[in-house]
Amino acid sequence: MTTPGNGEFDSFKGDIEAAERRVAREIDPGPRALVIAIGVFVLLLSFVLPHTGGAKGLDVLIGSEAAIREGISLPSRVFTWLALLFGVGFSMLALLTRRWALAWIALAGSTVSSLLGLLAVWSRQTAPGDYPGPGIGLIVAWLAVIVVTYHWARAVWARTALQLAAEEERRRHVSEQQRKGLLERFDEDPGPKD
């Protein structure tokens, strides 16, 4: 037994579910997008600053003669590559496309990069006496990755008003259908007759 309004809703049910899935795949970082973009820009600038001694971030990235001369260790190289890949690359892709999956990848990679940045700074501070400590570029890159990570975490976990409204509408419709289904079963099956 269907009500006249129920048939109209069922015809739009597929459209509503498709719109909800589309909205669920997107993010709206809001003002955080500007902070993330500034963090990405600062991170890019850190590659032209000295990471340690005379080795700039680009030298560490490509493993040039200057990086070898300064005794750049593996944590610094891995940090610069992950910072470039996730802190810059995936962050830019996620900001441009607003895709939930890309934002998650940027968050996860930036988190790992933040931890490796800590290890890179620590390894430069404990380097043997001949080698210089961490440079301004390494510190700036590490702090920029931390800022990008923090704001990606906030953007990924935030739910937009449209997503919340779509979820609430879906829940309301499901509970209404369950309630109607239960009442209709009682009306159809009166039980054993005496």
Backbone as numpy.savetxt, mean C-alpha at the origin, in Angstrom:
# Nx Ny Nz CAx CAy CAz Cx Cy Cz
-42.95 -16.28 -3.52 -43.79 -15.13 -3.52 -42.90 -13.90 -3.52
-42.86 -13.14 -4.61 -42.00 -11.95 -4.69 -42.86 -10.71 -4.69
-42.36 -9.69 -4.08 -43.05 -8.41 -4.08 -42.65 -7.64 -5.32
-43.47 -6.67 -5.75 -43.14 -5.94 -6.96 -41.80 -5.22 -6.85
-41.46 -4.68 -5.72 -40.19 -3.96 -5.56 -38.98 -4.88 -5.58
-39.17 -6.14 -5.20 -38.08 -7.09 -5.15 -37.55 -7.41 -6.54
-38.43 -7.54 -7.52 -38.01 -7.82 -8.90 -37.18 -6.68 -9.47
-37.54 -5.46 -9.17 -36.77 -4.30 -9.65 -35.37 -4.31 -9.03
-35.30 -4.64 -7.77 -33.99 -4.65 -7.12 -33.11 -5.77 -7.67
-33.70 -6.93 -7.92 -32.94 -8.05 -8.46 -32.34 -7.73 -9.82
-33.04 -6.92 -10.60 -32.50 -6.57 -11.92 -31.26 -5.68 -11.80
-31.17 -4.94 -10.73 -30.00 -4.08 -10.52 -28.95 -4.69 -9.60
-29.24 -5.86 -9.06 -28.35 -6.50 -8.10 -26.95 -6.74 -8.69
-26.90 -7.25 -9.92 -25.61 -7.49 -10.57 -24.83 -6.21 -10.77
-25.52 -5.12 -11.13 -24.85 -3.83 -11.32 -24.29 -3.31 -10.00
-25.06 -3.47 -8.95 -24.60 -3.00 -7.63 -23.39 -3.79 -7.16
-23.43 -5.11 -7.34 -22.30 -5.94 -6.92 -21.06 -5.63 -7.75
-21.24 -5.39 -9.06 -20.09 -5.04 -9.91 -19.50 -3.70 -9.48
-20.36 -2.73 -9.16 -19.87 -1.42 -8.71 -19.14 -1.55 -7.38
-19.65 -2.41 -6.49 -19.00 -2.61 -5.20 -17.63 -3.24 -5.37
-17.52 -4.22 -6.26 -16.22 -4.85 -6.51 -15.24 -3.85 -7.11
-15.73 -3.00 -8.03 -14.86 -2.01 -8.65 -14.36 -0.99 -7.61
-15.26 -0.56 -6.74 -14.89 0.40 -5.70 -13.93 -0.24 -4.70
-14.12 -1.52 -4.40 -13.27 -2.21 -3.43 -11.84 -2.36 -3.94
-11.65 -2.37 -5.27 -10.31 -2.50 -5.83 -9.57 -1.17 -5.87
-10.22 -0.08 -5.56 -9.60 1.23 -5.65 -9.41 1.83 -4.26
-8.45 2.74 -4.18 -8.21 3.46 -2.93 -8.36 4.95 -3.19
-8.57 5.67 -2.13 -8.60 7.12 -2.20 -7.72 7.64 -1.07
-6.43 7.85 -1.36 -5.53 8.27 -0.29 -5.79 9.69 0.22
-6.55 10.47 -0.52 -6.88 11.82 -0.09 -5.63 12.68 0.05
-5.54 13.44 1.16 -4.37 14.31 1.36 -3.06 13.54 1.54
-3.17 12.26 1.90 -1.95 11.44 2.05 -1.23 11.28 0.71
-1.96 11.38 -0.39 -1.34 11.24 -1.71 -0.26 12.30 -1.91
-0.51 13.51 -1.44 0.49 14.58 -1.56 1.71 14.27 -0.70
1.49 13.78 0.51 2.60 13.45 1.39 3.42 12.30 0.80
2.74 11.30 0.26 3.44 10.18 -0.36 4.24 10.66 -1.57
3.63 11.52 -2.37 4.33 12.04 -3.55 5.56 12.85 -3.16
5.46 13.64 -2.11 6.62 14.40 -1.62 7.68 13.43 -1.10
7.26 12.40 -0.38 8.20 11.39 0.11 8.93 10.69 -1.03
8.20 10.39 -2.11 8.82 9.76 -3.28 9.83 10.71 -3.92
9.48 11.99 -4.01 10.39 12.99 -4.58 11.66 13.12 -3.73
11.50 13.17 -2.42 12.66 13.26 -1.51 13.51 12.01 -1.64
12.87 10.87 -1.76 13.60 9.62 -1.94 14.41 9.63 -3.24
13.82 10.15 -4.30 14.57 10.27 -5.56 15.75 11.23 -5.41
15.54 12.32 -4.71 16.64 13.28 -4.49 17.77 12.68 -3.66
17.41 11.75 -2.78 18.44 11.16 -1.92 19.45 10.33 -2.72
19.09 9.92 -3.92 20.00 9.14 -4.74 21.15 9.97 -5.32
21.02 11.29 -5.31 22.13 12.14 -5.78 22.95 12.69 -4.62
22.53 12.40 -3.39 23.28 12.82 -2.21 24.25 11.70 -1.82
25.31 12.06 -1.09 26.27 11.02 -0.66 25.65 10.08 0.37
25.70 8.79 0.07 25.19 7.79 1.01 26.24 7.43 2.05
27.47 7.43 1.63 28.57 7.21 2.57 29.86 7.68 1.90
30.59 8.50 2.58 31.83 9.03 2.02 31.58 9.71 0.68
32.30 9.28 -0.36 32.14 9.86 -1.68 31.17 9.12 -2.57
30.55 8.06 -2.06 29.61 7.26 -2.86 28.20 7.81 -2.72
27.65 8.24 -3.85 26.27 8.73 -3.87 25.32 7.55 -3.97
24.04 7.83 -3.83 23.04 6.78 -3.89 23.05 6.05 -5.22
23.25 6.78 -6.31 23.32 6.14 -7.63 24.53 5.21 -7.73
25.64 5.61 -7.10 26.82 4.74 -7.08 26.53 3.44 -6.34
25.82 3.55 -5.23 25.45 2.36 -4.46 24.51 1.49 -5.28
23.60 2.14 -5.98 22.61 1.42 -6.77 23.24 0.60 -7.89
24.20 1.18 -8.59 24.80 0.47 -9.73 26.10 -0.26 -9.35
26.58 -0.04 -8.13 27.81 -0.71 -7.70 29.04 -0.18 -8.40
29.14 1.12 -8.50 30.25 1.74 -9.22 31.56 1.63 -8.43
32.61 2.13 -9.04 33.94 2.11 -8.41 33.95 2.89 -7.10
33.21 4.00 -7.05 33.15 4.80 -5.81 32.51 3.99 -4.68
31.49 3.21 -5.00 30.83 2.38 -3.98 31.76 1.28 -3.49
32.50 0.69 -4.39 33.45 -0.37 -4.01 34.56 0.22 -3.14
35.03 1.41 -3.52 36.10 2.06 -2.77 35.68 2.39 -1.34
34.40 2.75 -1.15 33.90 3.10 0.18 33.46 1.88 0.99
33.56 0.69 0.40 33.21 -0.54 1.12 31.72 -0.66 1.39
30.91 -0.35 0.40 29.46 -0.47 0.55 29.09 -1.94 0.75
28.31 -2.18 1.79 27.94 -3.56 2.12 26.60 -3.94 1.47
26.28 -5.20 1.58 25.06 -5.73 0.97 23.78 -5.06 1.50
23.64 -4.80 2.80 22.40 -4.15 3.26 22.15 -2.80 2.58
23.22 -2.04 2.34 23.04 -0.75 1.68 22.58 -0.92 0.24
23.15 -1.89 -0.45 22.75 -2.13 -1.84 21.31 -2.63 -1.93
20.96 -3.57 -1.08 19.60 -4.09 -1.09 18.61 -2.99 -0.71
18.97 -2.17 0.28 18.09 -1.07 0.67 17.85 -0.10 -0.49
18.90 0.28 -1.19 18.71 1.24 -2.29 17.84 0.64 -3.39
18.02 -0.64 -3.70 17.21 -1.26 -4.74 15.75 -1.37 -4.31
15.51 -1.79 -3.07 14.13 -1.90 -2.60 13.46 -0.53 -2.47
14.24 0.46 -2.03 13.69 1.82 -1.94 13.30 2.33 -3.31
14.12 2.05 -4.30 13.80 2.47 -5.66 12.60 1.70 -6.20
12.58 0.39 -6.03 11.52 -0.44 -6.57 10.17 -0.17 -5.92
10.14 -0.21 -4.59 8.86 -0.08 -3.89 8.56 1.34 -3.46
9.55 2.03 -2.89 9.33 3.39 -2.42 9.04 4.37 -3.53
9.66 4.14 -4.70 9.45 5.03 -5.84 8.52 4.36 -6.87
8.93 3.20 -7.38 8.21 2.56 -8.48 6.77 2.20 -8.18
6.57 1.32 -7.21 5.21 0.90 -6.90 4.39 2.01 -6.27
5.04 2.91 -5.53 4.30 4.05 -4.97 3.76 4.94 -6.08
4.57 5.20 -7.09 4.10 6.02 -8.21 2.97 5.31 -8.96
3.13 4.02 -9.21 2.08 3.27 -9.90 0.78 3.28 -9.09
0.88 3.08 -7.79 -0.32 3.06 -6.95 -0.97 4.44 -6.89
-0.17 5.50 -6.85 -0.74 6.84 -6.83 -1.43 7.18 -8.15
-0.85 6.74 -9.25 -1.42 7.05 -10.56 -2.66 6.21 -10.88
-2.64 4.93 -10.51 -3.76 4.05 -10.87 -4.80 3.93 -9.77
-4.44 4.26 -8.54 -5.33 4.13 -7.37 -5.79 2.70 -7.14
-4.96 1.75 -7.50 -5.30 0.33 -7.34 -4.91 -0.15 -5.96
-5.83 -0.87 -5.33 -5.65 -1.40 -3.99 -4.46 -2.35 -3.93
-4.35 -3.25 -4.91 -3.27 -4.24 -4.91 -1.91 -3.58 -5.03
-1.78 -2.57 -5.87 -0.50 -1.87 -6.02 -0.14 -1.11 -4.74
-1.15 -0.55 -4.09 -0.89 0.14 -2.82 -0.40 -0.84 -1.76
-0.98 -2.04 -1.73 -0.53 -3.06 -0.79 0.91 -3.48 -1.08
1.22 -3.65 -2.36 2.59 -4.02 -2.72 3.56 -2.92 -2.32
3.18 -1.66 -2.58 4.02 -0.53 -2.18 4.22 -0.50 -0.67
3.15 -0.78 0.08 3.24 -0.80 1.54 4.16 -1.93 2.02
3.96 -3.12 1.50 4.76 -4.27 1.94 6.23 -4.06 1.60
6.51 -3.66 0.37 7.90 -3.45 -0.04 8.56 -2.31 0.70
7.81 -1.24 0.94 8.37 -0.11 1.68 8.64 -0.47 3.14
7.81 -1.34 3.70 8.04 -1.80 5.07 9.34 -2.58 5.17
9.53 -3.50 4.24 10.79 -4.27 4.22 11.96 -3.33 3.97
11.78 -2.37 3.08 12.84 -1.41 2.78 13.18 -0.56 4.01
12.18 -0.20 4.80 12.43 0.57 6.02 13.31 -0.21 6.99
13.00 -1.48 7.13 13.81 -2.31 8.03 15.23 -2.50 7.51
15.36 -2.68 6.21 16.70 -2.79 5.63 17.45 -1.47 5.69
16.72 -0.35 5.65 17.35 0.95 5.82 17.98 1.08 7.19
17.27 0.60 8.20 17.83 0.57 9.55 19.10 -0.25 9.58
19.07 -1.42 8.95 20.24 -2.29 8.90 21.39 -1.62 8.12
21.05 -0.91 7.05 22.08 -0.23 6.25 22.75 0.87 7.06
21.96 1.66 7.77 22.55 2.73 8.61 23.39 2.11 9.71
22.88 1.09 10.34 23.62 0.45 11.43 24.93 -0.15 10.91
24.88 -0.79 9.74 26.11 -1.40 9.21 27.15 -0.34 8.86
26.71 0.84 8.45 27.68 1.92 8.17 28.23 2.51 9.47
27.45 2.52 10.53 27.93 3.04 11.80 28.93 2.10 12.46
28.83 0.83 12.15 29.73 -0.15 12.75 30.80 -0.63 11.76
30.99 0.12 10.69 32.00 -0.25 9.69 33.39 -0.13 10.31
34.36 -0.88 9.80 35.73 -0.76 10.31 36.23 0.68 10.20
37.26 1.01 10.94 37.78 2.37 11.06 38.14 3.04 9.75
38.52 2.30 8.71 38.93 2.90 7.45 37.76 3.48 6.66
36.58 2.93 6.85 35.42 3.31 6.04 34.58 4.37 6.74
33.99 5.28 5.94 33.17 6.35 6.53 31.81 5.82 7.01
31.18 6.59 7.86 29.86 6.24 8.38 28.77 6.60 7.39
27.52 6.57 7.85 26.40 6.87 6.95 26.42 8.34 6.54
26.10 8.59 5.28 26.03 9.95 4.77 24.61 10.49 4.85
24.49 11.75 4.50 23.19 12.41 4.58 22.18 11.77 3.63
22.63 11.29 2.48 21.73 10.67 1.52 21.10 9.40 2.05
21.88 8.60 2.75 21.36 7.36 3.33 20.34 7.65 4.42
20.63 8.62 5.26 19.70 8.98 6.33 18.40 9.54 5.75
18.52 10.44 4.77 17.34 11.04 4.15 16.51 9.96 3.44
17.18 9.05 2.73 16.46 7.97 2.04 15.72 7.09 3.04
16.37 6.76 4.13 15.74 5.91 5.13 14.52 6.60 5.75
14.65 7.88 6.10 13.53 8.61 6.68 12.39 8.78 5.67
12.73 9.02 4.40 11.70 9.16 3.36 10.93 7.85 3.18
11.63 6.73 3.21 10.95 5.43 3.08 10.04 5.19 4.28
10.47 5.59 5.46 9.62 5.43 6.65 8.35 6.27 6.51
8.48 7.50 6.04 7.31 8.36 5.85 6.36 7.77 4.80
6.92 7.31 3.70 6.10 6.69 2.64 5.39 5.45 3.19
6.09 4.63 3.94 5.49 3.43 4.52 4.34 3.77 5.46
4.57 4.74 6.32 3.53 5.14 7.28 2.27 5.61 6.57
2.44 6.44 5.58 1.26 6.99 4.90 0.59 5.97 3.99
1.36 5.01 3.44 0.71 3.93 2.69 -0.12 3.08 3.63
0.40 2.82 4.81 -0.36 2.02 5.78 -1.68 2.71 6.14
-1.64 4.00 6.35 -2.86 4.74 6.66 -3.83 4.76 5.48
-3.30 4.91 4.27 -4.16 4.97 3.08 -4.78 3.61 2.77
-4.02 2.55 2.96 -4.53 1.22 2.63 -5.60 0.78 3.61
-5.44 1.11 4.86 -6.40 0.66 5.87 -7.65 1.52 5.92
-7.61 2.73 5.40 -8.77 3.62 5.43 -9.80 3.14 4.42
-11.03 3.18 4.79 -12.12 2.81 3.89 -12.85 4.08 3.47
-13.16 4.19 2.21 -13.87 5.37 1.74 -15.34 5.29 2.12
-16.00 6.41 2.11 -17.43 6.45 2.45 -18.24 5.65 1.44
-17.84 5.68 0.18 -18.54 4.92 -0.84 -18.41 3.41 -0.60
-17.22 2.96 -0.21 -17.03 1.54 0.08 -17.87 1.11 1.27
-17.88 1.94 2.31 -18.68 1.61 3.50 -20.17 1.59 3.18
-20.64 2.54 2.36 -22.06 2.58 2.00 -22.44 1.37 1.16
-21.57 0.98 0.23 -21.85 -0.19 -0.61 -21.90 -1.46 0.24
-20.98 -1.59 1.19 -20.99 -2.76 2.08 -22.24 -2.78 2.94
-22.64 -1.62 3.45 -23.84 -1.54 4.28 -25.08 -1.90 3.48
-25.16 -1.42 2.24 -26.31 -1.75 1.38 -26.36 -3.25 1.10
-25.21 -3.84 0.84 -25.17 -5.28 0.59 -25.60 -6.05 1.83
-25.11 -5.66 3.00 -25.51 -6.35 4.24 -27.01 -6.21 4.50
-27.53 -5.01 4.27 -28.95 -4.77 4.50 -29.79 -5.65 3.57
-29.37 -5.73 2.32 -30.12 -6.53 1.35 -30.06 -8.02 1.71
-28.91 -8.51 2.10 -28.78 -9.92 2.46 -29.64 -10.24 3.69
-29.60 -9.38 4.70 -30.41 -9.65 5.90 -31.90 -9.57 5.57
-32.30 -8.67 4.68 -33.69 -8.56 4.27 -34.13 -9.83 3.53
-33.26 -10.34 2.66 -33.57 -11.55 1.92 -33.66 -12.75 2.86
-32.78 -12.82 3.85 -32.83 -13.92 4.80 -34.11 -13.86 5.64
-34.48 -12.66 6.05 -35.70 -12.49 6.85 -36.92 -12.86 6.02
-36.97 -12.39 4.77 -38.10 -12.73 3.89 -38.14 -14.22 3.61
-36.98 -14.81 3.38 -36.94 -16.24 3.10 -37.47 -17.05 4.26
-37.14 -16.65 5.49 -37.60 -17.36 6.68 -39.10 -17.21 6.84
-39.64 -15.99 6.65 -41.07 -15.76 6.80 -41.86 -16.48 5.70
-41.34 -16.50 4.48 -42.02 -17.19 3.40 -42.08 -18.68 3.66
-41.06 -19.26 4.25 -41.07 -20.68 4.56 -42.15 -21.01 5.59
-42.34 -20.11 6.56 -43.38 -20.35 7.56 -44.76 -20.26 6.92
-44.94 -19.35 5.96 -46.24 -19.19 5.30 -46.54 -20.40 4.41
-45.55 -20.94 3.73 -45.77 -22.04 2.80 -45.96 -23.37 3.50
-45.26 -23.62 4.58 -45.30 -24.91 5.25 -45.97 -24.74 6.62
-47.30 -24.91 6.68 -47.97 -24.70 7.95 -47.71 -25.83 8.95
-47.11 -26.90 8.52 -46.81 -28.01 9.43 -47.86 -29.11 9.29
-47.76 -30.14 10.13 -48.71 -31.26 10.04 -50.11 -30.84 10.48
-51.12 -31.31 9.76 -52.50 -30.97 10.09 -53.12 -32.11 10.89
-53.82 -31.74 11.92 -54.49 -32.74 12.77 -55.92 -32.91 12.42
